[in-house]
Short mmCIF file of C-alpha atoms in Angstrom, two decimals:
data_model
loop_
_atom_site.label_atom_id
_atom_site.label_comp_id
_atom_site.label_asym_id
_atom_site.label_seq_id
_atom_site.Cartn_x
_atom_site.Cartn_y
_atom_site.Cartn_z
CA MET A 2 59.39 14.06 17.28
CA ILE A 3 59.96 16.68 19.98
CA PRO A 4 62.99 15.62 22.06
CA ASP A 5 62.44 15.50 25.81
CA ALA A 6 65.22 18.06 26.31
CA TRP A 7 63.30 20.57 24.20
CA ARG A 8 60.20 20.14 26.33
CA ALA A 9 62.21 20.43 29.54
CA GLY A 10 64.04 23.58 28.47
CA GLU A 11 63.75 26.34 25.89
CA VAL A 12 64.46 26.33 22.15
CA ALA A 13 66.11 29.40 20.64
CA VAL A 14 65.06 30.53 17.15
CA VAL A 15 67.59 32.85 15.51
CA GLY A 16 66.11 34.95 12.72
CA LEU A 17 62.43 35.88 12.46
CA ALA A 18 61.88 35.97 8.72
CA ARG A 19 59.36 33.59 7.19
CA SER A 20 60.89 30.26 8.26
CA GLY A 21 61.87 31.46 11.74
CA ALA A 22 58.38 32.77 12.45
CA ALA A 23 56.79 29.59 11.08
CA VAL A 24 58.89 27.24 13.19
CA THR A 25 58.23 29.39 16.27
CA ARG A 26 54.48 29.07 15.71
CA TRP A 27 54.81 25.31 15.27
CA LEU A 28 56.93 24.88 18.40
CA ARG A 29 54.47 26.87 20.48
CA ALA A 30 51.65 24.69 19.12
CA GLN A 31 53.65 21.73 20.48
CA ARG A 32 53.92 23.56 23.85
CA VAL A 33 57.66 24.06 23.58
CA ALA A 34 59.09 27.18 25.27
CA VAL A 35 60.70 29.45 22.66
CA TYR A 36 63.07 32.41 22.74
CA ALA A 37 63.15 34.04 19.28
CA SER A 38 65.43 36.89 18.26
CA ASP A 39 66.42 38.93 15.22
CA LEU A 40 69.12 41.57 14.84
CA ALA A 41 66.81 43.63 12.62
CA ASP A 42 63.95 45.73 13.96
CA THR A 43 61.54 46.63 11.18
CA PRO A 44 57.79 47.35 11.18
CA HIS A 45 57.12 43.94 9.61
CA LEU A 46 59.23 42.16 12.24
CA ARG A 47 57.50 44.11 15.01
CA GLU A 48 54.18 42.84 13.71
CA THR A 49 55.51 39.27 13.63
CA ALA A 50 57.00 39.66 17.10
CA GLY A 51 53.68 40.85 18.49
CA GLU A 52 51.90 37.85 16.99
CA ILE A 53 54.31 35.24 18.36
CA ARG A 54 54.49 36.96 21.75
CA GLY A 55 50.74 36.40 21.80
CA LEU A 56 51.47 32.68 21.43
CA GLY A 57 53.69 32.77 24.52
CA ALA A 58 57.14 33.06 22.92
CA ALA A 59 59.79 35.42 24.28
CA VAL A 60 61.08 37.75 21.56
CA ASP A 61 63.97 40.18 21.13
CA LEU A 62 64.33 42.48 18.14
CA GLY A 63 67.49 44.45 17.44
CA ARG A 64 69.59 42.13 19.61
CA HIS A 65 70.33 38.52 20.53
CA ASP A 66 70.61 37.41 24.16
CA LEU A 67 73.75 35.31 23.73
CA ASP A 68 73.65 33.91 27.27
CA ARG A 69 70.11 32.71 26.73
CA ILE A 70 71.10 31.14 23.41
CA ARG A 71 74.03 29.37 25.09
CA ARG A 72 71.58 27.81 27.57
CA ALA A 73 69.04 26.73 24.94
CA ALA A 74 68.09 23.08 24.51
CA ALA A 75 68.55 23.59 20.74
CA VAL A 76 69.04 26.48 18.34
CA ILE A 77 67.04 26.73 15.14
CA VAL A 78 68.68 29.03 12.63
CA SER A 79 67.09 30.84 9.70
CA PRO A 80 68.84 30.44 6.32
CA GLY A 81 69.78 34.12 6.15
CA VAL A 82 71.89 33.92 9.31
CA PRO A 83 75.52 33.03 8.44
CA PRO A 84 77.32 30.34 10.45
CA ASP A 85 79.81 32.84 11.87
CA ALA A 86 77.13 35.21 13.21
CA PRO A 87 77.57 35.84 16.97
CA PRO A 88 74.46 33.89 18.10
CA ILE A 89 75.46 30.84 16.05
CA ALA A 90 79.08 31.07 17.21
CA ALA A 91 77.83 31.29 20.80
CA ALA A 92 75.60 28.23 20.33
CA ARG A 93 78.43 26.29 18.72
CA ASP A 94 80.87 27.19 21.51
CA ALA A 95 78.29 26.04 24.07
CA ARG A 96 77.85 22.78 22.10
CA ARG A 97 74.18 23.42 21.49
CA GLU A 98 72.43 21.52 18.69
CA ILE A 99 72.03 23.86 15.69
CA LEU A 100 69.33 23.00 13.17
CA ALA A 101 67.63 24.57 10.18
CA GLU A 102 63.85 24.87 10.16
CA ILE A 103 63.79 22.43 7.26
CA ASP A 104 65.43 19.75 9.44
CA VAL A 105 62.79 20.16 12.15
CA ALA A 106 60.06 20.13 9.50
CA ALA A 107 61.31 16.98 7.79
CA ARG A 108 61.08 15.07 11.07
CA ALA A 109 57.69 16.60 11.88
CA LEU A 110 56.45 15.33 8.50
CA SER A 111 56.98 11.69 9.43
CA GLY A 112 54.94 9.60 7.01
CA THR A 113 55.21 12.13 4.18
CA ASN A 114 57.65 11.30 1.39
CA LEU A 115 60.05 14.11 0.58
CA ILE A 116 61.47 15.04 -2.83
CA ALA A 117 64.27 17.52 -2.13
CA ILE A 118 65.63 19.71 -4.92
CA THR A 119 68.82 21.76 -4.75
CA GLY A 120 71.27 23.30 -7.21
CA THR A 121 72.56 26.70 -8.23
CA ASN A 122 69.83 27.37 -10.81
CA GLY A 123 66.45 25.89 -11.62
CA LYS A 124 65.43 24.85 -8.09
CA THR A 125 62.18 26.79 -7.92
CA THR A 126 61.02 25.82 -11.42
CA THR A 127 61.86 22.15 -10.84
CA THR A 128 60.11 22.12 -7.46
CA ALA A 129 56.94 23.73 -8.82
CA LEU A 130 56.90 21.47 -11.88
CA ILE A 131 57.29 18.22 -9.91
CA ALA A 132 54.54 19.25 -7.48
CA HIS A 133 52.27 20.14 -10.41
CA VAL A 134 52.90 16.84 -12.19
CA LEU A 135 52.19 14.84 -9.03
CA ARG A 136 48.94 16.70 -8.39
CA GLN A 137 47.84 16.22 -12.02
CA ALA A 138 48.51 12.50 -11.56
CA GLY A 139 46.13 12.44 -8.59
CA VAL A 140 48.81 12.37 -5.88
CA ARG A 141 48.27 14.50 -2.77
CA ALA A 142 51.38 16.70 -3.01
CA GLU A 143 52.47 20.10 -1.74
CA ALA A 144 55.50 22.28 -2.46
CA GLY A 145 57.50 23.98 0.28
CA GLY A 146 60.91 25.01 1.52
CA ASN A 147 62.96 27.72 -0.13
CA ILE A 148 60.23 28.19 -2.74
CA GLY A 149 58.57 30.64 -0.34
CA ARG A 150 56.47 28.39 1.90
CA PRO A 151 58.25 27.13 5.02
CA LEU A 152 58.22 23.35 5.05
CA ILE A 153 57.04 23.29 8.67
CA GLU A 154 53.72 24.74 7.52
CA LEU A 155 52.99 21.46 5.73
CA ALA A 156 53.14 19.68 9.09
CA THR A 157 50.06 21.65 10.17
CA LEU A 158 47.90 20.45 7.26
CA ASP A 159 45.11 17.95 7.87
CA PRO A 160 45.37 15.63 6.09
CA ARG A 161 49.09 15.89 5.52
CA PRO A 162 50.32 15.52 1.94
CA ALA A 163 51.49 12.10 0.79
CA TRP A 164 54.45 13.80 -0.91
CA ALA A 165 56.23 17.07 -0.15
CA VAL A 166 58.35 18.61 -2.90
CA VAL A 167 60.98 20.73 -1.20
CA GLU A 168 63.29 23.39 -2.59
CA VAL A 169 66.43 23.32 -0.42
CA SER A 170 69.18 25.95 -0.43
CA SER A 171 72.79 25.33 0.50
CA PHE A 172 72.23 27.49 3.59
CA GLN A 173 69.43 25.18 4.75
CA LEU A 174 71.43 22.03 3.98
CA HIS A 175 74.29 23.30 6.14
CA ASP A 176 72.21 22.66 9.29
CA ALA A 177 69.95 19.76 8.27
CA PRO A 178 71.75 16.63 9.55
CA HIS A 179 68.56 14.54 9.76
CA LEU A 180 67.18 15.35 6.29
CA ALA A 181 66.70 12.05 4.46
CA PRO A 182 64.47 12.59 1.41
CA ALA A 183 63.00 9.72 -0.57
CA VAL A 184 64.28 11.45 -3.70
CA GLY A 185 67.11 13.96 -4.01
CA VAL A 186 67.60 16.13 -7.08
CA LEU A 187 70.68 18.22 -7.91
CA THR A 188 69.86 20.46 -10.88
CA ASN A 189 73.34 21.90 -11.54
CA LEU A 190 76.33 23.58 -9.88
CA SER A 191 78.18 26.81 -10.62
CA PRO A 192 80.01 29.28 -8.36
CA ASN A 193 77.59 31.25 -6.18
CA HIS A 194 77.18 32.86 -2.74
CA LEU A 195 80.90 33.56 -2.49
CA ASP A 196 80.06 36.50 -0.22
CA ARG A 197 79.13 33.88 2.39
CA TYR A 198 81.38 30.95 1.50
CA ARG A 199 85.17 31.12 1.69
CA SER A 200 85.54 29.06 -1.50
CA VAL A 201 83.45 27.48 -4.23
CA GLU A 202 84.43 24.07 -2.83
CA GLU A 203 82.82 24.97 0.49
CA TYR A 204 79.63 25.98 -1.33
CA TYR A 205 79.61 22.71 -3.31
CA SER A 206 80.19 20.76 -0.09
CA ASP A 207 76.99 22.16 1.41
CA LYS A 208 75.08 21.18 -1.74
CA GLN A 209 76.48 17.65 -1.43
CA LEU A 210 74.95 17.38 2.05
CA LEU A 211 71.60 16.67 0.36
CA PHE A 212 72.86 13.10 -0.08
CA ARG A 213 74.49 12.55 3.32
CA ASN A 214 71.67 10.23 4.48
CA ALA A 215 71.05 8.57 1.12
CA THR A 216 70.71 4.79 1.02
#
């Protein structure tokens, strides 16, 4: 599922928390050149940076190379990075493709059925419960996504799960245009994250994106 343009160029990963680090590892395993950056510079991030540099990725901590991001074949953004952050604004102005890790993971998990759960409350409990019920029924299922395990990690399993139960936040949905789960679950909606969204309607609109590819 790696586009030719990604192999010919370099993919930028913005944000090196759990999902950013995981997708960087996966891209390097696919022999894709990666530039990863994070505005923070903490001991934990330095440890992560050292590990992924060892895999051949270029890494900046404490800064983003905006020119490099503008030239990237695609930009993969971590959920904690807001859409108006300078590296994302630079990518958007340069008309780069901007994707969440969960979008890349969903395509990498071709052949695995996805159950995607979103909502203001109850996402984690619902995700864990569905995965548990499937496993108790003898189905090869794994949970991932916003529950604390990056979905891309499931693409490295052998054998891959038959079903992946995915907790999806509104931040992840914002940049997941290819996400097309077999089952979509919306637990509930109430005003939230208004420090990031300009209105509750904008927040609800991102939640609604779970169903953009529904048939």
